[in-house]
Coordinates of C-alpha atoms in Angstrom, one line a residue:
K1 CA 0.0 0.0 0.0
K2 CA 2.8 2.4 0.9
S3 CA 4.6 1.5 -2.2
D4 CA 1.5 2.3 -4.3
D5 CA 1.0 5.6 -2.5
H6 CA 4.5 6.8 -3.1
R7 CA 4.5 5.7 -6.8
P8 CA 8.3 5.5 -7.0
A9 CA 8.1 4.6 -10.7
R10 CA 6.9 8.1 -11.6
R11 CA 10.1 9.7 -10.0
R12 CA 12.7 7.5 -11.6
D13 CA 13.8 10.2 -14.2
G14 CA 13.4 13.2 -11.8
K15 CA 10.6 14.8 -13.9
E16 CA 8.2 15.1 -11.0
E17 CA 10.7 17.1 -8.9
R18 CA 11.5 19.4 -11.8
M19 CA 7.8 19.9 -12.5
G20 CA 7.3 20.9 -8.9
R21 CA 10.2 23.3 -8.9
A22 CA 8.9 24.8 -12.2
G23 CA 5.5 25.3 -10.7
V24 CA 7.0 27.2 -7.7
V25 CA 9.1 29.3 -10.0
L26 CA 6.1 30.1 -12.2
I27 CA 4.0 31.2 -9.2
V28 CA 6.9 33.4 -7.9
C29 CA 7.3 35.0 -11.3
L30 CA 3.7 35.8 -11.6
F31 CA 3.8 37.6 -8.3
T32 CA 7.1 39.4 -8.9
L33 CA 7.0 40.3 -12.6
P34 CA 4.5 43.2 -12.3
F35 CA 6.5 44.8 -9.5
L36 CA 9.8 44.5 -11.4
V37 CA 8.0 46.2 -14.3
F38 CA 6.7 48.9 -12.0
L39 CA 10.0 49.6 -10.4
F40 CA 12.1 49.7 -13.6
G41 CA 9.6 51.4 -15.9
G42 CA 8.5 50.6 -19.3
R43 CA 8.7 52.1 -22.8
A44 CA 8.7 50.6 -26.3
A45 CA 7.1 51.2 -29.6
A46 CA 3.4 51.5 -28.8
P47 CA 2.0 48.3 -30.5
A48 CA 4.6 46.1 -28.8
V49 CA 4.0 47.6 -25.4
W50 CA 0.2 47.3 -25.6
H51 CA 0.3 43.8 -27.0
N52 CA 2.8 42.7 -24.4
A53 CA 0.6 44.3 -21.7
A54 CA -2.3 42.2 -22.9
K55 CA -0.3 39.0 -22.5
L56 CA 0.9 40.1 -19.1
T57 CA -2.6 40.9 -17.9
A58 CA -3.9 37.6 -19.1
T59 CA -1.1 35.6 -17.5
G60 CA -1.5 37.4 -14.1
R61 CA -5.2 36.3 -13.7
G62 CA -6.0 39.5 -11.7
M63 CA -2.8 39.4 -9.5
L64 CA -1.3 42.4 -11.3
N65 CA -3.5 44.7 -9.3
V66 CA -2.9 43.4 -5.8
S67 CA -1.7 46.7 -4.3
R68 CA -4.6 48.9 -5.3
P69 CA -7.9 48.2 -6.9
S70 CA -7.8 49.5 -10.5
A71 CA -11.5 50.3 -10.6
T72 CA -13.2 52.5 -8.2
S73 CA -15.9 50.4 -6.5
G74 CA -19.3 51.9 -6.6
A75 CA -18.4 54.4 -9.3
D76 CA -21.4 56.2 -11.0
E77 CA -21.3 54.7 -14.4
L78 CA -23.6 57.4 -15.9
F79 CA -21.8 60.4 -14.3
G80 CA -24.8 61.6 -12.4
G81 CA -27.2 61.2 -15.3
L82 CA -24.8 62.8 -17.8
L83 CA -24.9 59.7 -19.9
A84 CA -28.1 58.1 -21.1
P85 CA -28.7 54.4 -20.2
G86 CA -29.6 51.7 -22.6
F87 CA -26.5 51.3 -24.7
D88 CA -25.2 47.8 -25.5
R89 CA -22.1 47.6 -23.3
R90 CA -20.3 45.3 -25.7
T91 CA -20.3 47.8 -28.5
C92 CA -18.7 50.5 -26.4
L93 CA -16.9 49.2 -23.3
S94 CA -15.4 52.6 -22.4
R95 CA -18.8 54.2 -21.9
Y96 CA -19.5 52.2 -18.8
Q97 CA -16.0 51.3 -17.7
S98 CA -14.3 54.7 -17.8
P99 CA -16.0 56.0 -14.7
H100 CA -14.2 53.4 -12.7
Y101 CA -10.8 54.8 -13.8
Y102 CA -11.3 58.5 -13.3
K103 CA -10.0 59.8 -10.0
H104 CA -11.9 63.2 -9.9
S105 CA -15.4 64.3 -10.7
P106 CA -15.5 67.8 -9.3
Y107 CA -18.7 69.0 -10.9
A108 CA -22.1 67.3 -11.2
P109 CA -24.2 68.2 -14.3
S110 CA -26.9 70.7 -13.7
P111 CA -30.6 69.6 -14.1
H112 CA -30.9 72.0 -17.0
L113 CA -27.9 70.4 -18.8
L114 CA -29.3 66.9 -18.3
Q115 CA -32.7 68.0 -19.8
K116 CA -30.9 69.7 -22.7
L117 CA -28.9 66.6 -23.5
R118 CA -32.0 64.3 -23.4
D119 CA -33.8 66.8 -25.7
Y120 CA -30.8 66.8 -28.1
E121 CA -30.8 63.0 -28.1
A122 CA -34.4 62.9 -29.1
R123 CA -33.8 65.5 -31.8
H124 CA -30.9 63.4 -33.2
R125 CA -33.0 60.3 -33.3
K126 CA -35.7 62.2 -35.1
C127 CA -33.5 64.1 -37.6
G128 CA -30.3 62.0 -37.9
P129 CA -29.1 60.1 -41.0
G130 CA -31.5 57.4 -42.1
T131 CA -34.6 59.3 -41.0
P132 CA -37.2 60.8 -43.4
L133 CA -36.6 64.3 -42.1
Y134 CA -32.9 64.0 -42.9
A135 CA -33.7 62.8 -46.4
K136 CA -36.0 65.8 -46.9
S137 CA -33.3 68.2 -45.7
V138 CA -30.7 66.6 -48.0
D139 CA -33.1 66.8 -51.0
H140 CA -33.7 70.4 -50.3
L141 CA -29.9 71.0 -50.1
R142 CA -29.3 68.9 -53.3
S143 CA -31.8 71.1 -55.2
G144 CA -29.5 74.1 -54.7
S145 CA -32.4 76.4 -54.1
S146 CA -32.5 78.9 -51.2
S147 CA -33.3 77.0 -48.0
S148 CA -34.0 78.2 -44.5
T149 CA -34.9 76.9 -41.2
E150 CA -38.4 78.1 -41.8
D151 CA -38.8 75.4 -44.5
D152 CA -37.2 72.5 -42.7
E153 CA -38.1 70.9 -39.4
C154 CA -34.5 69.8 -38.7
N155 CA -31.4 72.0 -38.9
Y156 CA -27.8 70.8 -39.0
V157 CA -24.2 71.7 -38.3
V158 CA -21.6 69.5 -40.0
W159 CA -18.2 69.4 -38.3
I160 CA -15.1 69.1 -40.6
P161 CA -12.0 67.5 -39.0
Y162 CA -8.9 69.7 -39.1
N163 CA -5.4 69.7 -37.6
G164 CA -4.2 67.4 -34.8
L165 CA -6.2 65.2 -32.5
G166 CA -6.2 67.5 -29.5
N167 CA -7.4 70.4 -31.7
R168 CA -10.1 68.2 -33.2
M169 CA -11.5 67.0 -29.9
L170 CA -11.7 70.6 -28.5
S171 CA -13.2 71.9 -31.8
L172 CA -15.7 69.1 -31.9
L173 CA -16.7 69.6 -28.3
S174 CA -17.2 73.4 -29.0
T175 CA -19.3 72.6 -32.1
F176 CA -21.5 70.2 -30.1
L177 CA -22.2 72.9 -27.6
Y178 CA -23.0 75.3 -30.4
A179 CA -25.5 72.7 -31.7
L180 CA -27.0 72.5 -28.2
L181 CA -27.4 76.2 -28.1
T182 CA -28.9 76.6 -31.6
G183 CA -31.2 73.5 -31.7
R184 CA -29.1 71.9 -34.5
V185 CA -28.1 68.3 -35.1
L186 CA -24.4 67.6 -35.0
L187 CA -22.9 65.5 -37.9
V188 CA -19.3 64.6 -38.3
Q189 CA -17.5 64.3 -41.7
S190 CA -16.0 60.8 -41.8
T191 CA -12.3 60.6 -42.6
D192 CA -10.1 57.6 -42.5
D193 CA -7.9 59.0 -39.7
F194 CA -10.9 59.8 -37.6
T195 CA -12.7 56.4 -37.8
D196 CA -12.4 53.8 -35.1
L197 CA -11.4 56.4 -32.5
F198 CA -14.7 57.0 -30.7
C199 CA -18.0 55.2 -30.2
E200 CA -21.2 56.7 -31.4
P201 CA -22.2 59.1 -28.5
F202 CA -25.9 59.5 -29.2
P203 CA -28.4 56.7 -28.5
G204 CA -30.4 55.4 -31.4
G205 CA -28.6 57.4 -34.1
T206 CA -25.2 58.0 -35.8
W207 CA -23.2 61.2 -35.9
A208 CA -21.4 60.1 -39.1
L209 CA -22.3 62.1 -42.1
P210 CA -23.3 59.7 -44.9
P211 CA -20.8 59.6 -47.9
D212 CA -23.5 60.7 -50.4
F213 CA -23.8 64.1 -48.8
P214 CA -24.4 66.6 -51.6
V215 CA -21.5 69.0 -50.8
A216 CA -18.6 67.2 -52.4
D217 CA -15.0 67.3 -51.3
M218 CA -15.4 69.3 -48.1
S219 CA -11.6 69.1 -47.5
R220 CA -11.2 71.8 -50.2
L221 CA -13.1 74.4 -48.0
G222 CA -10.9 77.1 -46.5
A223 CA -10.6 80.8 -45.6
R224 CA -10.8 81.8 -49.3
S225 CA -13.7 79.6 -50.3
N226 CA -16.6 81.4 -51.9
E227 CA -19.1 79.6 -49.6
S228 CA -17.5 80.9 -46.4
Y229 CA -19.6 83.3 -44.4
G230 CA -17.0 86.0 -44.5
N231 CA -16.8 85.9 -48.3
L232 CA -20.5 85.7 -48.7
L233 CA -20.7 88.9 -46.7
D234 CA -18.0 90.6 -48.6
D235 CA -19.6 89.6 -52.0
K236 CA -23.0 90.8 -50.8
K237 CA -24.4 87.2 -51.3
I238 CA -25.8 87.2 -47.8
S239 CA -26.8 90.1 -45.6
N240 CA -26.2 90.4 -41.8
D241 CA -29.0 93.0 -41.7
L242 CA -31.8 91.2 -40.0
A243 CA -34.4 93.1 -42.0
K244 CA -32.9 91.7 -45.2
A245 CA -32.1 88.2 -44.2
T246 CA -35.2 86.3 -45.3
A247 CA -36.0 82.7 -46.1
Q248 CA -35.5 83.5 -49.8
S249 CA -32.2 85.4 -49.3
V250 CA -30.1 82.9 -47.4
P251 CA -28.1 80.2 -49.4
P252 CA -28.7 76.4 -49.1
Y253 CA -25.7 76.2 -46.8
V254 CA -23.0 78.4 -45.3
Y255 CA -19.4 77.4 -44.6
L256 CA -18.1 78.7 -41.3
H257 CA -14.3 79.0 -41.4
L258 CA -13.2 79.5 -37.7
A259 CA -9.7 77.9 -37.9
H260 CA -6.6 79.8 -36.8
D261 CA -6.2 81.5 -40.2
L262 CA -9.7 83.0 -40.3
R263 CA -10.0 86.5 -41.7
R264 CA -11.7 89.5 -40.1
S265 CA -15.0 89.0 -42.0
D266 CA -15.1 85.4 -40.8
R267 CA -14.9 86.6 -37.2
R268 CA -18.4 88.1 -37.6
F269 CA -19.5 84.7 -36.6
Y270 CA -18.9 86.0 -33.0
C271 CA -21.4 88.8 -33.4
N272 CA -24.8 88.4 -31.9
D273 CA -26.8 89.8 -34.9
D274 CA -24.9 87.6 -37.3
Q275 CA -25.9 84.6 -35.2
L276 CA -29.5 85.6 -35.7
V277 CA -28.9 85.6 -39.5
L278 CA -27.1 82.2 -39.4
A279 CA -30.0 80.8 -37.4
K280 CA -32.1 81.1 -40.6
V281 CA -29.7 78.8 -42.6
N282 CA -30.6 75.1 -42.7
W283 CA -27.1 73.7 -43.1
L284 CA -23.9 75.1 -41.5
L285 CA -20.6 73.5 -42.3
L286 CA -18.0 74.3 -39.7
Q287 CA -14.2 73.9 -39.7
N288 CA -12.2 75.0 -36.7
D289 CA -9.1 73.8 -34.8
F290 CA -9.4 75.3 -31.3
Y291 CA -11.7 75.8 -28.3
F292 CA -14.1 78.6 -29.0
V293 CA -16.6 78.2 -26.1
P294 CA -15.4 81.4 -24.3
A295 CA -16.5 83.6 -27.2
L296 CA -20.0 82.2 -27.0
Y297 CA -20.4 83.7 -23.6
D298 CA -20.0 87.2 -25.1
M299 CA -23.2 86.8 -27.2
A300 CA -26.4 87.9 -25.7
E301 CA -28.1 85.1 -27.6
F302 CA -26.3 82.4 -25.7
E303 CA -25.0 83.9 -22.4
G304 CA -28.0 83.3 -20.2
E305 CA -28.5 79.8 -21.5
L306 CA -24.8 79.0 -20.9
R307 CA -25.0 80.1 -17.3
R308 CA -28.0 77.9 -16.7
L309 CA -26.3 74.9 -18.4
F310 CA -23.0 75.4 -16.5
P311 CA -23.4 77.2 -13.2
A312 CA -19.6 76.4 -12.7
M313 CA -18.1 78.0 -15.7
E314 CA -15.0 75.9 -15.7
S315 CA -17.0 72.7 -16.0
V316 CA -17.9 73.0 -19.7
A317 CA -15.2 71.0 -21.3
H318 CA -15.1 68.6 -18.4
L319 CA -18.7 67.6 -18.6
L320 CA -19.2 67.7 -22.3
G321 CA -15.9 65.8 -22.9
R322 CA -17.1 63.0 -20.6
Y323 CA -20.5 63.0 -22.3
L324 CA -19.3 63.1 -25.9
F325 CA -16.0 61.2 -26.1
H326 CA -15.9 57.4 -25.5
P327 CA -12.9 55.6 -27.0
S328 CA -13.7 52.8 -29.4
N329 CA -13.2 49.2 -28.2
S330 CA -9.9 48.9 -30.0
V331 CA -8.5 52.1 -28.4
W332 CA -10.0 51.2 -25.0
G333 CA -8.2 47.9 -25.2
M334 CA -4.9 49.7 -25.6
I335 CA -5.7 52.0 -22.7
T336 CA -6.8 49.4 -20.2
R337 CA -4.0 46.9 -21.1
Y338 CA -1.3 49.5 -20.5
Y339 CA -3.0 50.8 -17.4
H340 CA -3.3 47.4 -15.7
S341 CA 0.2 46.3 -16.7
Y342 CA 2.1 49.4 -15.6
L343 CA 0.0 51.9 -13.7
A344 CA -2.6 50.2 -11.6
Q345 CA -0.1 49.1 -8.9
A346 CA 0.8 52.6 -7.9
E347 CA -0.9 54.4 -5.0
E348 CA -0.5 57.7 -6.8
R349 CA -0.2 58.4 -10.6
I350 CA 1.5 61.5 -11.9
G351 CA 0.9 62.5 -15.6
V352 CA 3.5 64.5 -17.4
Q353 CA 2.7 65.8 -20.9
I354 CA 5.6 67.4 -22.8
R355 CA 5.2 69.2 -26.1
M356 CA 7.9 71.1 -27.9
F357 CA 6.6 73.6 -30.5
S358 CA 8.9 74.5 -33.5
W359 CA 8.3 78.2 -33.0
A360 CA 9.2 78.0 -29.3
S361 CA 11.9 75.2 -29.3
I362 CA 14.7 74.9 -26.8
P363 CA 17.4 72.3 -26.4
V364 CA 16.4 69.0 -24.7
D365 CA 18.8 69.8 -21.8
D366 CA 17.0 73.1 -21.2
M367 CA 13.6 71.6 -21.4
Y368 CA 14.5 68.8 -19.0
D369 CA 15.9 71.4 -16.5
Q370 CA 12.6 73.4 -16.9
I371 CA 10.6 70.3 -16.1
M372 CA 12.6 69.6 -13.0
A373 CA 12.6 73.2 -11.9
C374 CA 8.8 73.2 -12.2
S375 CA 8.6 70.0 -10.3
R376 CA 10.6 71.4 -7.4
Q377 CA 8.6 74.6 -7.4
E378 CA 5.2 72.9 -7.4
H379 CA 6.2 69.6 -5.7
I380 CA 5.1 67.3 -8.5
L381 CA 7.7 64.6 -9.0
P382 CA 9.1 62.8 -5.9
D383 CA 12.3 64.4 -4.5
V384 CA 15.3 62.2 -4.5
D385 CA 17.1 61.3 -1.2
G386 CA 20.8 61.1 -0.9
D387 CA 20.7 59.2 2.4
E388 CA 20.0 55.6 1.3
A389 CA 19.8 54.4 5.0
N390 CA 16.8 56.7 5.7
T391 CA 15.2 55.6 2.4
T392 CA 15.6 51.9 3.2
S393 CA 14.2 52.5 6.7
A394 CA 11.2 54.4 5.4
A395 CA 10.5 51.8 2.8
A396 CA 10.6 49.0 5.4
N397 CA 8.0 50.9 7.5
G398 CA 5.8 51.3 4.5
S399 CA 5.6 55.1 5.2
S400 CA 5.6 56.3 1.6
K401 CA 3.3 55.8 -1.3
S402 CA 4.3 54.0 -4.5
K403 CA 4.1 56.4 -7.5
A404 CA 3.9 55.9 -11.2
I405 CA 5.0 58.7 -13.5
L406 CA 3.5 58.5 -17.0
I407 CA 5.4 60.5 -19.7
A408 CA 3.4 61.5 -22.8
S409 CA 5.8 63.0 -25.4
L410 CA 6.7 62.6 -29.0
R411 CA 10.3 62.3 -27.9
A412 CA 12.0 59.6 -25.7
E413 CA 14.7 61.8 -24.1
Y414 CA 12.7 63.1 -21.2
Y415 CA 11.5 59.6 -20.3
E416 CA 15.0 58.3 -20.3
R417 CA 16.4 61.1 -18.1
I418 CA 13.5 61.0 -15.6
K419 CA 13.7 57.2 -15.4
S420 CA 17.5 57.4 -14.8
T421 CA 17.0 59.8 -12.0
Y422 CA 14.9 57.3 -10.0
Y423 CA 17.1 54.4 -11.0
E424 CA 20.2 56.1 -9.7
H425 CA 18.6 57.8 -6.7
A426 CA 16.0 56.7 -4.3
A427 CA 12.8 58.7 -3.7
E428 CA 12.9 60.8 -0.6
G429 CA 11.1 59.0 2.2
G430 CA 11.1 55.7 0.4
G431 CA 8.4 54.3 -1.8
G432 CA 8.7 52.8 -5.2
V433 CA 8.7 55.1 -8.3
G434 CA 8.0 53.7 -11.7
V435 CA 8.5 55.8 -14.9
F436 CA 6.6 54.8 -18.1
Q437 CA 6.1 56.0 -21.6
P438 CA 3.7 54.1 -23.9
S439 CA 5.1 55.5 -27.2
H440 CA 7.5 58.1 -28.7
E441 CA 6.5 58.9 -32.3
E442 CA 9.2 61.5 -32.7
K443 CA 7.0 63.8 -34.8
Q444 CA 3.3 64.4 -35.1
T445 CA 1.8 62.6 -38.1
M446 CA -1.3 64.1 -39.7
G447 CA -3.8 61.9 -41.4
Q448 CA -2.7 58.6 -39.9
R449 CA -5.3 56.6 -38.0
S450 CA -2.8 54.5 -35.9
H451 CA -1.0 57.7 -34.8
N452 CA -4.3 59.2 -33.7
Q453 CA -5.3 56.0 -31.9
K454 CA -2.0 56.1 -29.8
A455 CA -2.5 59.8 -29.1
L456 CA -6.1 59.2 -27.9
A457 CA -4.9 56.3 -25.7
E458 CA -2.3 58.5 -24.1
I459 CA -4.8 61.4 -23.5
Y460 CA -7.0 59.0 -21.6
L461 CA -4.1 57.4 -19.6
L462 CA -3.1 61.0 -18.6
S463 CA -6.7 61.7 -17.6
F464 CA -6.6 58.9 -15.0
S465 CA -3.9 60.7 -13.1
D466 CA -4.0 62.1 -9.6
V467 CA -1.7 65.0 -10.6
L468 CA -1.0 66.6 -14.0
L469 CA 1.8 68.6 -15.4
T470 CA 1.1 69.7 -19.0
T471 CA 2.5 72.0 -21.6
G472 CA 0.9 75.4 -21.9
I473 CA -1.0 76.0 -25.2
S474 CA -1.0 72.3 -26.0
T475 CA -4.5 71.1 -26.9
F476 CA -3.4 67.6 -26.1
G477 CA -2.8 68.7 -22.5
Y478 CA -6.0 70.7 -22.4
M479 CA -8.1 67.7 -23.3
S480 CA -6.3 65.5 -20.8
S481 CA -6.9 67.8 -17.8
S482 CA -10.5 68.5 -18.9
L483 CA -11.3 64.8 -18.9
A484 CA -9.4 64.3 -15.7
G485 CA -11.3 67.1 -13.9
L486 CA -8.0 68.5 -12.7
R487 CA -6.5 72.0 -12.7
P488 CA -3.0 71.2 -14.0
T489 CA 0.3 72.8 -13.6
M490 CA 1.4 74.1 -17.0
L491 CA 4.9 74.5 -18.3
M492 CA 5.4 78.0 -19.7
I493 CA 6.3 78.3 -23.4
A494 CA 9.8 79.5 -24.3
K495 CA 10.2 83.1 -25.6
D496 CA 12.8 83.7 -28.3
H497 CA 13.9 80.1 -27.8
K498 CA 14.9 80.7 -24.2
V499 CA 13.7 79.0 -21.1
P500 CA 11.2 81.2 -19.3
E501 CA 12.2 82.7 -16.0
T502 CA 9.0 81.2 -14.4
P503 CA 9.1 77.5 -15.4
C504 CA 5.4 76.8 -14.8
V505 CA 2.2 78.1 -13.4
R506 CA -0.8 76.5 -11.6
A507 CA -3.8 76.8 -13.9
M508 CA -6.7 78.7 -12.4
S509 CA -9.1 76.5 -14.2
M510 CA -9.3 73.2 -15.9
E511 CA -11.0 74.8 -18.9
P512 CA -9.0 74.9 -22.1
C513 CA -7.5 78.2 -23.2
F514 CA -9.2 80.2 -25.9
H515 CA -6.5 80.8 -28.6
M516 CA -8.3 83.6 -30.5
T517 CA -9.8 86.7 -29.2
P518 CA -12.9 87.7 -31.2
D519 CA -11.2 91.1 -32.2
V520 CA -14.1 92.1 -34.5
K521 CA -16.4 95.0 -34.9
C522 CA -20.1 94.0 -34.6
H523 CA -22.1 96.6 -36.5
G524 CA -19.5 99.2 -36.1
K525 CA -18.9 98.4 -32.5
E526 CA -15.9 96.6 -31.1
V527 CA -16.6 93.5 -29.0
N528 CA -16.6 94.8 -25.4
K529 CA -13.4 93.3 -24.1
E530 CA -14.0 94.5 -20.6
E531 CA -17.3 92.6 -20.7
L532 CA -15.6 89.6 -22.1
S533 CA -13.0 89.7 -19.3
R534 CA -15.8 89.0 -16.8
H535 CA -15.9 85.5 -18.3
V536 CA -12.4 84.9 -19.4
K537 CA -8.9 85.6 -18.2
E538 CA -5.5 85.5 -19.8
C539 CA -3.8 82.2 -18.7
E540 CA -0.5 82.0 -20.5
D541 CA 2.2 84.3 -22.0
V542 CA 2.9 83.5 -25.6
P543 CA 5.4 84.9 -28.2
K544 CA 4.4 88.2 -29.6
G545 CA 4.8 87.0 -33.1
M546 CA 2.0 84.5 -32.7
K547 CA -0.8 86.9 -33.2
W548 CA -3.5 84.3 -33.5
I549 CA -2.6 82.7 -30.2
K550 CA -3.9 84.7 -27.2
G551 CA -4.5 82.6 -24.1
I552 CA -7.7 83.3 -22.3
K553 CA -9.2 81.0 -19.7
L554 CA -12.6 80.7 -18.0
V555 CA -12.5 81.3 -14.3
D556 CA -15.1 80.9 -11.5

């Protein structure tokens, strides 16, 4: 019996002992690998990093996140009613999962905003592509005859993608708010580099403009296009005199060129009376590459409604960003795989977004010094400790938090230097510090879907931070802090290619800066800039040569 129980024949070649030892080693590896990854940091070409992260997560069977839950238990999946229920979770995982990753939700949506969003969703279902009312409006547009909102039950604003992803997101968010304020339906021109980035945001309808839309080749539209509002005004083909703007006088559609190279006549979009004229046009096509919400506050037509929608003025981009943008399943997979593999173990996450502009470039050494000077000034990155004995004692007592530093930059040098700092020196007071960079594309690539997918993934990884350091004027940084619900510290932009004396400032608001003052005469009267300053405030210094960039920021 004993002989049978011991089964000596199965041990004659030593395989059983080796299998037992291998099992122990495997278990040890599964527990220690995530912590080695955390301590030594991680960076590689994005696809490799995110695919390896997927394998690591699958192998760990949930053990990767042993030090801190990755998802906030009891998180409000609908953001206080901001999101409508009833979506198929499988088609858009991020819609219901993202609330578990955000660390801050400083503002609840107002009851008026919630009602306005539900009304918009009903309008989109009624008027969106595939509906009889949409077909009627398109037929009217295709006929080329004068068309006004008096003739059509549904009115539209078509958003045309332009510039980089951060610019696009802020522009699209601003355009959606404009649609809310004007009772229009928002449609998005489909381009290859903008597909498979976001889920459909509106229940029961698509925001994608069908490919058979009658206005062909919208990419040709620009500041000098005959169809632009400014040129229509200059050529007397439309009148901004309310007495003359009738159903018969307005064209089938008007193109609104609001991008950074807009001309003075295009800026009349920001005049209240011109808005009353544009309200008569059935189809508006809009191209823009910055956040123009602050200018809407200066229009009597919109100011009161905006105050009801957003009692806290700095909450606009935060609330609308969380409502409108939900990464597609493919991008969400990149985000969550990286997060669980590299960031979830940390007790505190620090996001650092670094952007170097060609017109304000400085040497890498100088930029690194500016980052570290800012960190010391604002106590962002962990200080290093020269006394290893104190550090070891503190670590043994568990008196310091583990921290993960996420670097988002086109370049790798800053990651390498910051990682080396914490490899060569212990953090003051102990506690593990991991430094990570998902990708380093070296240069911004326009028109490439994979580039935009990586950029979107990094915007969201930054938005899950506890602390944010971003680059002033960068729309990428604006979008990250708005989604995060954080007032970031912003690196000041170089002047004359020299490091600014003040390395960074604490933002007074998490609202994105407005890069273009209206600077326009409305019916012979300048926009009242003193009045405007009640809603906006300069937030950054910029080079004098950049006339079209003027930072203004909403404040409480």
